[in-house]
Short mmCIF file of C-alpha atoms and ligand atoms in Angstrom, two decimals:
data_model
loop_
_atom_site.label_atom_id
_atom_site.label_comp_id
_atom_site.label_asym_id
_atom_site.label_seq_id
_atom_site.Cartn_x
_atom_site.Cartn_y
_atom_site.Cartn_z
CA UNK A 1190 0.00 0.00 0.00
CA UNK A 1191 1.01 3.77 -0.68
CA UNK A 1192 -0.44 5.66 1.76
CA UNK A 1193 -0.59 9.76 1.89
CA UNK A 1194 -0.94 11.66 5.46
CA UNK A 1195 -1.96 15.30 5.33
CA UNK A 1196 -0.25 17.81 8.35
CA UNK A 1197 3.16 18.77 8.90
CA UNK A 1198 4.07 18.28 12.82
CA UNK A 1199 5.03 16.18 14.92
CA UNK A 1200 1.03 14.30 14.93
CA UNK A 1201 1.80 13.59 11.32
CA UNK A 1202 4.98 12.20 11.69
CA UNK A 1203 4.00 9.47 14.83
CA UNK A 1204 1.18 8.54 12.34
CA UNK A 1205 3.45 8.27 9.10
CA UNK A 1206 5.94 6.56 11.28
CA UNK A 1207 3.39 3.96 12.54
CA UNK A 1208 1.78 3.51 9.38
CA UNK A 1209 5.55 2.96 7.86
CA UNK A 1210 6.43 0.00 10.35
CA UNK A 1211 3.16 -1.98 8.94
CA UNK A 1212 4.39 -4.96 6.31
CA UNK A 1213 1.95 -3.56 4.46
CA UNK A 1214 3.12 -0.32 3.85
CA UNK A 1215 5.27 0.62 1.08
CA UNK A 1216 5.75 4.05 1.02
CA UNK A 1217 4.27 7.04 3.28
CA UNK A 1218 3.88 10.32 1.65
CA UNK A 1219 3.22 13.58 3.90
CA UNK A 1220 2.31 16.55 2.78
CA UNK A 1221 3.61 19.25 3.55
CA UNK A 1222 5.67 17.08 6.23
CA UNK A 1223 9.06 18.49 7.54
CA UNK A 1224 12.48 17.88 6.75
CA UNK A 1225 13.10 15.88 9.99
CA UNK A 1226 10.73 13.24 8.95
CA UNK A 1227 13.40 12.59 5.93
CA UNK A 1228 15.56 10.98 8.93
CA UNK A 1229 12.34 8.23 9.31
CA UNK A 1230 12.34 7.17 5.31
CA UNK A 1231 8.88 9.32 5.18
CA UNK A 1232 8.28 10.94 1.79
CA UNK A 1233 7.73 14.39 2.39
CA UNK A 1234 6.09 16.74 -0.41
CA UNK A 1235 6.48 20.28 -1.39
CA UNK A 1236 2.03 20.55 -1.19
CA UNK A 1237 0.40 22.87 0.85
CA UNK A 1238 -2.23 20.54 3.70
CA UNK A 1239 -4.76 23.30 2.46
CA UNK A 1240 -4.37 22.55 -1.45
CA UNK A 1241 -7.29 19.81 -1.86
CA UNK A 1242 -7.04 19.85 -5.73
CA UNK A 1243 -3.35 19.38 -5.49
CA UNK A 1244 -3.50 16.59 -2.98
CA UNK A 1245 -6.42 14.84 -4.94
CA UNK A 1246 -4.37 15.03 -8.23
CA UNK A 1247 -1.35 13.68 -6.09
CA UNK A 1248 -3.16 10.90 -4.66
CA UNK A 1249 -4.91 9.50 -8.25
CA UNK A 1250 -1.71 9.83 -9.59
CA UNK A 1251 0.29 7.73 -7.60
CA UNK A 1252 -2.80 5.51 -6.52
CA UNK A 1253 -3.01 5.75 -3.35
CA UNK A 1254 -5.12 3.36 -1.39
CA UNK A 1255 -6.08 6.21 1.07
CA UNK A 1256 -5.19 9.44 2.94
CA UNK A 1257 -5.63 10.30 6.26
CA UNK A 1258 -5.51 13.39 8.05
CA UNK A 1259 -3.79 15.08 11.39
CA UNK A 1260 -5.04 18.87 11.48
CA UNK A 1261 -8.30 20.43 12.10
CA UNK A 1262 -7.96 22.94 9.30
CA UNK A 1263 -8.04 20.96 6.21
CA UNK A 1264 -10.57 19.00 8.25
CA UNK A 1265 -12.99 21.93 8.45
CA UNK A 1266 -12.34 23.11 4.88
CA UNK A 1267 -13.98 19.95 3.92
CA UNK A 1268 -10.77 18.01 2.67
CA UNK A 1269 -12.84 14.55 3.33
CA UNK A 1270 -15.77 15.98 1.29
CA UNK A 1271 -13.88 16.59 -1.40
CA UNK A 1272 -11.90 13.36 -1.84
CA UNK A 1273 -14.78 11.38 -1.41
CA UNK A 1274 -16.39 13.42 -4.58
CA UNK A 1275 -13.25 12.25 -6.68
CA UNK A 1276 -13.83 8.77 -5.51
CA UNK A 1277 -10.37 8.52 -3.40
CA UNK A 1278 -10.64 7.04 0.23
CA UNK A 1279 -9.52 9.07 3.12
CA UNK A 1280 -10.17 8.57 6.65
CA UNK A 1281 -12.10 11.80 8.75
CA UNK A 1282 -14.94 13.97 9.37
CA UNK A 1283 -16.38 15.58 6.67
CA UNK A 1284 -17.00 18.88 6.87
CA UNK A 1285 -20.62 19.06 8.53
CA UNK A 1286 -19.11 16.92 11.18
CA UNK A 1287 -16.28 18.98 11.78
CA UNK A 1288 -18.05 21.25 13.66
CA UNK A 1289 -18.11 19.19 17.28
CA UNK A 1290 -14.72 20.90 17.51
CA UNK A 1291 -15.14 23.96 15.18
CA UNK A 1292 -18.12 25.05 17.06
CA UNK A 1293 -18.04 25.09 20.46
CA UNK A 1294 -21.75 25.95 20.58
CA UNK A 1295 -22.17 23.12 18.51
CA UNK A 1296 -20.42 20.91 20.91
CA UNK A 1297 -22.52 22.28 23.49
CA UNK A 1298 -26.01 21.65 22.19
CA UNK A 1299 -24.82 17.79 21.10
CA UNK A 1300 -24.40 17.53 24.46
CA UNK A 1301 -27.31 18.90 26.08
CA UNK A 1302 -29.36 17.24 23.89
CA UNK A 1303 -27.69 13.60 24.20
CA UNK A 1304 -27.28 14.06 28.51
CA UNK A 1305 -23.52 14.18 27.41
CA UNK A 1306 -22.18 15.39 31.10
CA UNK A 1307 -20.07 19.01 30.74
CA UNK A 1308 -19.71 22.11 32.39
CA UNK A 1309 -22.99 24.76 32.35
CA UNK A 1310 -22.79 27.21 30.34
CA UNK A 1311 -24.30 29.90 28.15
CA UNK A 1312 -23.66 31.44 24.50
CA UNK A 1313 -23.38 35.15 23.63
CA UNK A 1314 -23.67 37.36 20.89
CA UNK A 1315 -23.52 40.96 21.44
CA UNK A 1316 -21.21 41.94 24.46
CA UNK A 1317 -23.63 43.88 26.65
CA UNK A 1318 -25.93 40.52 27.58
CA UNK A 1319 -21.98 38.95 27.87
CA UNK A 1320 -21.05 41.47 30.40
CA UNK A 1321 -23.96 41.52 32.33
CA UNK A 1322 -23.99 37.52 33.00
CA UNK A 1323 -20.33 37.73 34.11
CA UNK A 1324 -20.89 40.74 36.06
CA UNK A 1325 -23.95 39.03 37.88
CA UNK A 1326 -22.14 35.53 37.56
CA UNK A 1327 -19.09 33.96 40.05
CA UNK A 1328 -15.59 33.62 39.40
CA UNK A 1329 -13.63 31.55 38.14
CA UNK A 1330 -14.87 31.18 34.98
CA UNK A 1331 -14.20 29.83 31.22
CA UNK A 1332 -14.96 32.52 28.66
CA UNK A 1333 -14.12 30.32 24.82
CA UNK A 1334 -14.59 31.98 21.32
CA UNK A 1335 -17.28 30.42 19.94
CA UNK A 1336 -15.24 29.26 16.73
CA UNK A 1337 -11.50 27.90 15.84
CA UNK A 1338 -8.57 29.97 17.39
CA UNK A 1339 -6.08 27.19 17.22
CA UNK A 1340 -6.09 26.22 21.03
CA UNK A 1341 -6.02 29.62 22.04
CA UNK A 1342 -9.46 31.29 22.23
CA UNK A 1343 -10.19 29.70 25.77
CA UNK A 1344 -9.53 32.03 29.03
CA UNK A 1345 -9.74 30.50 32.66
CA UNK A 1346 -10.73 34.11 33.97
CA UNK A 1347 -9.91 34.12 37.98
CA UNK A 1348 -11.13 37.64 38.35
CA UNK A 1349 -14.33 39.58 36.72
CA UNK A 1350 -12.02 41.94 35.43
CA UNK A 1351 -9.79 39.39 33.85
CA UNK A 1352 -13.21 37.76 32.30
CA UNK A 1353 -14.62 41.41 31.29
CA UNK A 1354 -11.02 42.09 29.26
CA UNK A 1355 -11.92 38.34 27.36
CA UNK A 1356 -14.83 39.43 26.38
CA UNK A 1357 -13.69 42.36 24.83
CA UNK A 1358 -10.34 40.73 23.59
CA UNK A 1359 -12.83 38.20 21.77
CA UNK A 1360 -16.52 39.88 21.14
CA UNK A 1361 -15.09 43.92 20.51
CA UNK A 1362 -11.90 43.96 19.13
CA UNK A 1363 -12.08 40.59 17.69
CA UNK A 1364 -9.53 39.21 18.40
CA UNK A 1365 -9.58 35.61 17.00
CA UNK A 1366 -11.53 37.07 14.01
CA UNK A 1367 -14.95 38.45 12.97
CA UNK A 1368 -16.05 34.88 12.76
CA UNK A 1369 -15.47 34.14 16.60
CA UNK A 1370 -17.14 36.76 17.97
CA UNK A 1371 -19.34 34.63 19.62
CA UNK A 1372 -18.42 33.32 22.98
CA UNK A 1373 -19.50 30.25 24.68
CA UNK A 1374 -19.12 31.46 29.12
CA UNK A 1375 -19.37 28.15 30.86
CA UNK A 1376 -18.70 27.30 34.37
CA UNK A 1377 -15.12 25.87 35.82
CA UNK A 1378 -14.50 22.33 36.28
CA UNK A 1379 -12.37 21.22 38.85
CA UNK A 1380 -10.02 17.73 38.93
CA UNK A 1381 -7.65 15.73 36.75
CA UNK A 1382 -7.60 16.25 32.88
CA UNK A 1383 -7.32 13.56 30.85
CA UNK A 1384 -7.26 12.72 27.05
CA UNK A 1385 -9.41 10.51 25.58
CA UNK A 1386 -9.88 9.55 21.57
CA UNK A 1387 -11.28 6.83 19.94
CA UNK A 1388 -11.44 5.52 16.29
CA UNK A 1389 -15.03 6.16 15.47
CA UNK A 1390 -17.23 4.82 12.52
CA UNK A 1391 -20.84 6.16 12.93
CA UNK A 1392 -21.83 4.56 16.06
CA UNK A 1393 -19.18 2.55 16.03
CA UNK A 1394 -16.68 3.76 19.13
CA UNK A 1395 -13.13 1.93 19.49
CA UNK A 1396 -11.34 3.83 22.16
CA UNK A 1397 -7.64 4.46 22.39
CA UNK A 1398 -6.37 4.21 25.83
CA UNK A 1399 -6.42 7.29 27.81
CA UNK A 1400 -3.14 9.96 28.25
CA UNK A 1401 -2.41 13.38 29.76
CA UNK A 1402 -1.65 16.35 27.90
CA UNK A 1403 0.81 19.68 29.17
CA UNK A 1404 -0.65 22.02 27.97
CA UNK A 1405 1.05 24.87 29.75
CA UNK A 1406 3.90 26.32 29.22
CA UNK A 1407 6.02 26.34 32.63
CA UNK A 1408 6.81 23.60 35.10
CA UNK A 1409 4.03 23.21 37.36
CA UNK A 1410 1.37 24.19 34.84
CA UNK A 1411 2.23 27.52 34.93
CA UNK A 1412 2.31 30.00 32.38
CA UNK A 1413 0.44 30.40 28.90
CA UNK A 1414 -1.86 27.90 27.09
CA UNK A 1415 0.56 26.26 24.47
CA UNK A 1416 -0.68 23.62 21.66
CA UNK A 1417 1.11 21.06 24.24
CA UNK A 1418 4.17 20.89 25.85
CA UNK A 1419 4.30 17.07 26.37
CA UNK A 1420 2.05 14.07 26.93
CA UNK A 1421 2.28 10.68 28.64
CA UNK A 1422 0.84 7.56 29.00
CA UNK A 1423 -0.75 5.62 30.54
CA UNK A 1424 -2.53 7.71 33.12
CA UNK A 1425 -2.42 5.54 36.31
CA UNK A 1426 -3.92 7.68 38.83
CA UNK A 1427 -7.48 8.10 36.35
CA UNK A 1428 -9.08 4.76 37.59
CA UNK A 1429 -10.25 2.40 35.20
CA UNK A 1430 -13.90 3.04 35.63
CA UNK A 1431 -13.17 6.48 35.32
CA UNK A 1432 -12.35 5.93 31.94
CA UNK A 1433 -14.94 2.94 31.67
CA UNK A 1434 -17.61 5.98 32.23
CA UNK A 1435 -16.11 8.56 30.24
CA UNK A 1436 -16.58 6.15 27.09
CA UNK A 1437 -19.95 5.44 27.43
CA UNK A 1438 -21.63 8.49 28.82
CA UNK A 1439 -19.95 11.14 26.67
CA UNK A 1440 -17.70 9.14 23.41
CA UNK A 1441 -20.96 6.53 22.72
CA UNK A 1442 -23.70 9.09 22.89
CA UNK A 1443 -21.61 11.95 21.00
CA UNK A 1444 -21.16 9.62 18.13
CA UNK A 1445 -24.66 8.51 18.05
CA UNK A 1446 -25.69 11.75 18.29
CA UNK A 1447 -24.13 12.48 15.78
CA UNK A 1448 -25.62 9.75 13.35
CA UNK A 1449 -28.84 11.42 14.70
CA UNK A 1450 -27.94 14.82 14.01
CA UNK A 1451 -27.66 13.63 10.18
CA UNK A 1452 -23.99 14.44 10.51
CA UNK A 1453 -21.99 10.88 11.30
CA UNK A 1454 -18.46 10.97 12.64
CA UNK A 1455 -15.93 9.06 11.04
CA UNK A 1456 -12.25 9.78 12.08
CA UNK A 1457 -10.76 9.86 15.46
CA UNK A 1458 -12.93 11.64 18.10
CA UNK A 1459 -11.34 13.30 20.85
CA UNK A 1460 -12.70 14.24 24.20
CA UNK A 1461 -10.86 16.57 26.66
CA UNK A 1462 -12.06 15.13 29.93
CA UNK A 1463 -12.40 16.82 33.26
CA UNK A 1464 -12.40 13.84 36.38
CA UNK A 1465 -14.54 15.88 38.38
CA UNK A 1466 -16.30 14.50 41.75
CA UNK A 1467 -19.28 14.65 40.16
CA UNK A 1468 -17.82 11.87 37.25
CA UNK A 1469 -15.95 12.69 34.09
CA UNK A 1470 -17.12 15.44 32.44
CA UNK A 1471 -16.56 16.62 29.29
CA UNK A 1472 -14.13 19.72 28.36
CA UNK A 1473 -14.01 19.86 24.62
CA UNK A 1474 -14.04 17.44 21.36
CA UNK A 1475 -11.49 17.60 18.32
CA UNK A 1476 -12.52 15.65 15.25
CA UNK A 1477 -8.52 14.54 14.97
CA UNK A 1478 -6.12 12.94 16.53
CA UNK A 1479 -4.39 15.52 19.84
CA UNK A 1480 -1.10 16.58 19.58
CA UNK A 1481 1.16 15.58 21.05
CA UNK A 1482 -0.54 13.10 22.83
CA UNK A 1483 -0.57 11.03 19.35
CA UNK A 1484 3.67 10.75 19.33
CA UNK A 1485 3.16 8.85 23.13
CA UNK A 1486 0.15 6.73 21.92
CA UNK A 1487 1.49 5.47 18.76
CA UNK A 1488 4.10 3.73 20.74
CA UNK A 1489 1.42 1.97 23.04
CA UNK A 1490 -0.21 0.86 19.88
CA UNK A 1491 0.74 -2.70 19.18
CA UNK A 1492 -1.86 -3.38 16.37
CA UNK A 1493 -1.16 -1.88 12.62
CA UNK A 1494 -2.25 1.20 12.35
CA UNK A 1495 -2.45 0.87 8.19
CA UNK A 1496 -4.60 -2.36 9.24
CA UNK A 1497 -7.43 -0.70 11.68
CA UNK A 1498 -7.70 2.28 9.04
CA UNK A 1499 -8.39 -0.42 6.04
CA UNK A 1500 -10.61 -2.21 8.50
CA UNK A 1501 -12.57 1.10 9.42
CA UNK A 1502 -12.99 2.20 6.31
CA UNK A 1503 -14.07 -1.24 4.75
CA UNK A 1504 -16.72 -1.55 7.80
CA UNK A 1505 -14.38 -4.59 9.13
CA UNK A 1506 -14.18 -4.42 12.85
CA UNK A 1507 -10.89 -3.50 13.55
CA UNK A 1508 -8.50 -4.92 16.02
CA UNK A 1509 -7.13 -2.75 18.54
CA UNK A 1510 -4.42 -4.28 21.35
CA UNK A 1511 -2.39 -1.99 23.42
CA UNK A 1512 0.62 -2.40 25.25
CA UNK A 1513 0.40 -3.69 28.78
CA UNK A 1514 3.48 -3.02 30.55
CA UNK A 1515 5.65 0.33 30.82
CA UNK A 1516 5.04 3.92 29.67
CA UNK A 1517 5.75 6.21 26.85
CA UNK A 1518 6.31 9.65 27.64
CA UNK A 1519 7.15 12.83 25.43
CA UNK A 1520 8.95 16.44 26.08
CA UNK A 1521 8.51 19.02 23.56
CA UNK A 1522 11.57 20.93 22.81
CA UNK A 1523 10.36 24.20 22.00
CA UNK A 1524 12.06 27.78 20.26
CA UNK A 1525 12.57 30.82 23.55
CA UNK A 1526 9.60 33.33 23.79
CA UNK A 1527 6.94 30.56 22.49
CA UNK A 1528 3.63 30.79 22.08
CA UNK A 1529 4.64 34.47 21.77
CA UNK A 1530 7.65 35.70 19.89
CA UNK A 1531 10.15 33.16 18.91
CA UNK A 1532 13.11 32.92 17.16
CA UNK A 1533 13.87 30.89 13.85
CA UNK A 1534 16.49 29.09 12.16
CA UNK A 1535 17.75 28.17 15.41
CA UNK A 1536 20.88 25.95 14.64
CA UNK A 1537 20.00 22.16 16.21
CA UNK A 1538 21.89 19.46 17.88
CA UNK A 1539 19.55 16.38 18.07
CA UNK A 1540 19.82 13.54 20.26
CA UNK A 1541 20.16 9.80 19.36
CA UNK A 1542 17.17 8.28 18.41
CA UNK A 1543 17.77 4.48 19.92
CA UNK A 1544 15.53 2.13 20.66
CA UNK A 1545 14.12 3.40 23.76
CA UNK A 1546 14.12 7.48 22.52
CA UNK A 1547 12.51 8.57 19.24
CA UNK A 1548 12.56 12.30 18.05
CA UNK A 1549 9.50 13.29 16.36
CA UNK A 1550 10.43 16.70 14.41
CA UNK A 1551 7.19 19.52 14.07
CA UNK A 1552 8.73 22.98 13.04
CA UNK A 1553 12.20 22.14 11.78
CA UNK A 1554 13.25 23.07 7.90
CA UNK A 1555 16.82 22.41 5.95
CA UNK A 1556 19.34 25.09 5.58
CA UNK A 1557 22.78 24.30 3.39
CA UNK A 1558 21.80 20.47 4.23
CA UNK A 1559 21.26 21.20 8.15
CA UNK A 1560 17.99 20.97 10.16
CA UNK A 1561 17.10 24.31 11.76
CA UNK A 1562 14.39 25.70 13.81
CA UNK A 1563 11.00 26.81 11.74
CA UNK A 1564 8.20 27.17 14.22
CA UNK A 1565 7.28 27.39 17.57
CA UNK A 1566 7.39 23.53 19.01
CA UNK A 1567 10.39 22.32 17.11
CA UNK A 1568 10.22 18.12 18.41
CA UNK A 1569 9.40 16.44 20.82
CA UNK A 1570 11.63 13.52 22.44
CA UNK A 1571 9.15 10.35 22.98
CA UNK A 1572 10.77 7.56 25.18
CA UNK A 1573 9.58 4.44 26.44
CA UNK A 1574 10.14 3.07 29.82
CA UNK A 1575 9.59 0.04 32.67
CA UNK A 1576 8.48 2.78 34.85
CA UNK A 1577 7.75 6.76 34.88
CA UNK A 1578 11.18 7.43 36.53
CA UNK A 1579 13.12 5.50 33.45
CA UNK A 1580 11.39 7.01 30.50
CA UNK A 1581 12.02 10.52 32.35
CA UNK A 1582 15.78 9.25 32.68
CA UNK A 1583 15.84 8.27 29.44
CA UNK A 1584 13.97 11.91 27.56
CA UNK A 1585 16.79 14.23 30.02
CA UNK A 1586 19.59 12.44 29.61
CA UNK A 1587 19.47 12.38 25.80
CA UNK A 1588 18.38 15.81 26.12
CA UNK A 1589 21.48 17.06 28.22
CA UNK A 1590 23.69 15.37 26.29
CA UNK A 1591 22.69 18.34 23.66
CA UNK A 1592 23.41 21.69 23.04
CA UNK A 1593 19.44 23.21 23.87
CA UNK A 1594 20.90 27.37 23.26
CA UNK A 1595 17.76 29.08 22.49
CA UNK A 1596 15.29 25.81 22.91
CA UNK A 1597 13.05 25.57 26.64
CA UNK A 1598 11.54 22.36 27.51
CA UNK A 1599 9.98 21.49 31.07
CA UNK A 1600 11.43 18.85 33.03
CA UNK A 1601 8.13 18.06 35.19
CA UNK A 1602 6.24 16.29 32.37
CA UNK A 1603 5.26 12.74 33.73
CA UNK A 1604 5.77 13.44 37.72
CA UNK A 1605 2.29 13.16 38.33
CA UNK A 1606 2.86 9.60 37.49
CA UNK A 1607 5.92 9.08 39.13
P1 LIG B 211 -9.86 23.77 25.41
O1 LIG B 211 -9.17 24.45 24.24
O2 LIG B 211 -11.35 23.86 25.38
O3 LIG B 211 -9.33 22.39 25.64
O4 LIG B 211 -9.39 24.54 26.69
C1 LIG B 211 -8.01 24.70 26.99
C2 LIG B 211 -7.77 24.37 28.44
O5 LIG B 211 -8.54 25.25 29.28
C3 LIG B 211 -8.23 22.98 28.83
O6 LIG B 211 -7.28 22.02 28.57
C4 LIG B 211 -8.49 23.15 30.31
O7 LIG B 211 -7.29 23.03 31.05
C5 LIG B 211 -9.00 24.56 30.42
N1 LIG B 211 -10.48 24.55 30.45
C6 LIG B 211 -11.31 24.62 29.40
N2 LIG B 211 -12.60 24.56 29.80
C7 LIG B 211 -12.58 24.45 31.15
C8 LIG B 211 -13.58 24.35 32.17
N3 LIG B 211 -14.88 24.40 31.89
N4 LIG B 211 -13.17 24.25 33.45
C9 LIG B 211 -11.85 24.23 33.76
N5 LIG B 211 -10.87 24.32 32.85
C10 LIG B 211 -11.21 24.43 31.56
N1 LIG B 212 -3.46 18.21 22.79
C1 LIG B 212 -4.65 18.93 22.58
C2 LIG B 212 -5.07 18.99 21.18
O1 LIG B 212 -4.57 18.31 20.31
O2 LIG B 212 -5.99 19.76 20.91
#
């Protein structure tokens, strides 16, 4: 099989790696990619992830058997909608499904409507009726832009005032754009977050085990909202029935709600899970897989990937076996001043990738035949481990055996496991 992935980080290159170690595969074309997925034997192409009629001509002419997709924005531009009108497989949401992640009202009413257990809320137009419910309302509280704003249109206000500048950040000056000046004010969960996706066909649901996302910036979860600044799993403290729960009162009844709705899922669903006291409750969906929680998972996976896609998308029930034993843990290495103002082209030294530590590379690009910085979250160091404590050993020591000048990466990711 020649497969294509669409995306460019570090996501894309877990799956493209994954979906290269099948005896099945025989080639694994990402576009755009990045240069550091060269180093896996991935084929990376000079296409743009937004260029659908590029991609489609791409994937007749070199017959692929079928694409699959890691970001939300081809996703929501209707990338599955328009292969499927060419007659070429690919695995994901089409478009009118996109929108349990690209509208978090949407979300919100799928829920309410199938008893899916979140956090209250309400949704706002016009800022005056905003203000007023916040002013009248209790702190702390979630204020979210109604549309996409790439993981960063959600404020945990502690103060009115802090919630009262959101609201004007996001509804006045629109800031995430004209389109997301709707806001979505919902009430604050307390307890442990967890990740949980699930390879979903209709009303089909075949979860993933569970893993925890960092998603801010400093040590301690401190600091800004990032898109992730490392993942691990498994999550031993989130009890079984915990997770048991989360599956079938919010994954089973969104997808069926979905088929309902007249919009079916297909694709991986993801649910952001709060472990509240009152049960799991649900944070957010993504109609894709989470980065980076997908470089740590891909390692637990011990079924072919290439296999449970062809399975899915043939309605075969699909196989899915997980390892048992040890953990896989990964530590972004990211460019100073992110998610603000960072530097580029920042020269590299890489660690070894050996059998226990694998690099998987998100905003790197060649220059004169060297891999430089080129975004934000540059890679991420996935290791595998008997315990916590040995994949952590394993990520710093490879890690200080490097020059890091100009790079930050947090050195707490995991402990809650320890
Ligand atoms: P989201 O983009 O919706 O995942 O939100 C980003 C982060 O904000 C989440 O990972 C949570 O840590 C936090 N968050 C979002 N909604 C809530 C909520 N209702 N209560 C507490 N924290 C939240
Ligand atoms: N790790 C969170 C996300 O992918 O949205």
């Amino acid at each position: 099989m020649k497969l294509l992935v669409v995306g460019g980080g570090g996501r894309e290159h877990a799956i493209a790696n994954k979906l290269l170690s099948s005896e099945q595969v025989e080639t694994v074309f990402c576009a755009p990619g990045n240069a550091g997925m060269k180093k896996d034997g991935i084929e990376v192409l000079e296409i743009d992830q937004s260029d659908h009629a590029a991609l489609i001509n791409f994937a007749k002419k070199e017959n692929i058997s079928w694409t699959i997709v890691g970001p939300e924005i081809p996703l929501f531009n209707g990338i599955v909608d328009d292969f499927q009108a060419e007659g070429l497989k690919i695995f994901g949401p089409s478009k009118a499904a996109t929108l349990i992640e690209a509208s978090k009202e949407f979300a919100k009413e799928l829920m309410v409507k199938n008893k899916i257990p979140t956090s209250d809320y309400q949704s706002f137009g016009d800022y005056t009726s905003a203000s007023k419910y916040i002013e009248q309302g209790i702190v702390p509280v979630v204020i979210k832009a109604d549309g996409l704003a790439a993981g960063k249109g959600v404020v945990v206000a502690e103060t009115k005032e802090e919630a009262l500048n959101a609201l004007k950040d996001m509804m006045l000056d629109q800031k995430y754009g004209a389109l997301n000046a709707r806001v979505v004010i919902e009430e604050y969960l307390t307890g442990e977050e967890f990740s949980l996706m699930a390879f979903v066909k209709g009303d089909k649901v075949y979860p993933m085990v569970i893993s925890q996302d960092h998603k801010r910036l400093l040590e301690g979860d401190k600091g800004p909202n990032t898109g992730g600044m490392g993942a691990y799993a498994p999550v031993p403290h989130i009890a079984e029935s915990i997770v048991k729960e989360a599956v079938e009162r919010i994954l089973v009844p969104a997808a069926v709600g979905m088929v309902e709705n007249g919009t079916p899922f297909v694709g991986i669903l993801y649910a952001g899970v709060m472990a509240t006291d009152e049960g799991p409750k649900t944070i957010e969906f993504n109609a894709r897989f989470g980065d980076p929680e997908t470089q740590v998972l891909m390692n637990r996976l011990e079924s072919d990937l290439a296999q449970v896609i062809t399975d899915l998308l043939e309605d075969n029930e699909p196989e899915l076996i997980w390892k048992k034993d040890g953990v896989s843990l990964g530590v972004v290495v990211a460019a100073e001043g992110y998610p603000e103002n960072y530097q580029k082209s920042i020269p590299l030294t890489l660690p070894e990738s050996t059998e226990s530590v694998h690099l998987y590379f998100a905003g790197v690009k060649e220059e004169a035949g060297e891999l430089v910085s080129n975004g934000g979250r540059i890679y991420l160091v996935e290791a595998s481990g008997e315990t916590m404590k040995d994949a952590q050993d394993n990520i710093y020591r490879a890690l200080a055996s490097v020059d890091t000048t100009g790079c930050v990466y947090r050195t707490d990711i995991g402990n809650k496991a320890l």
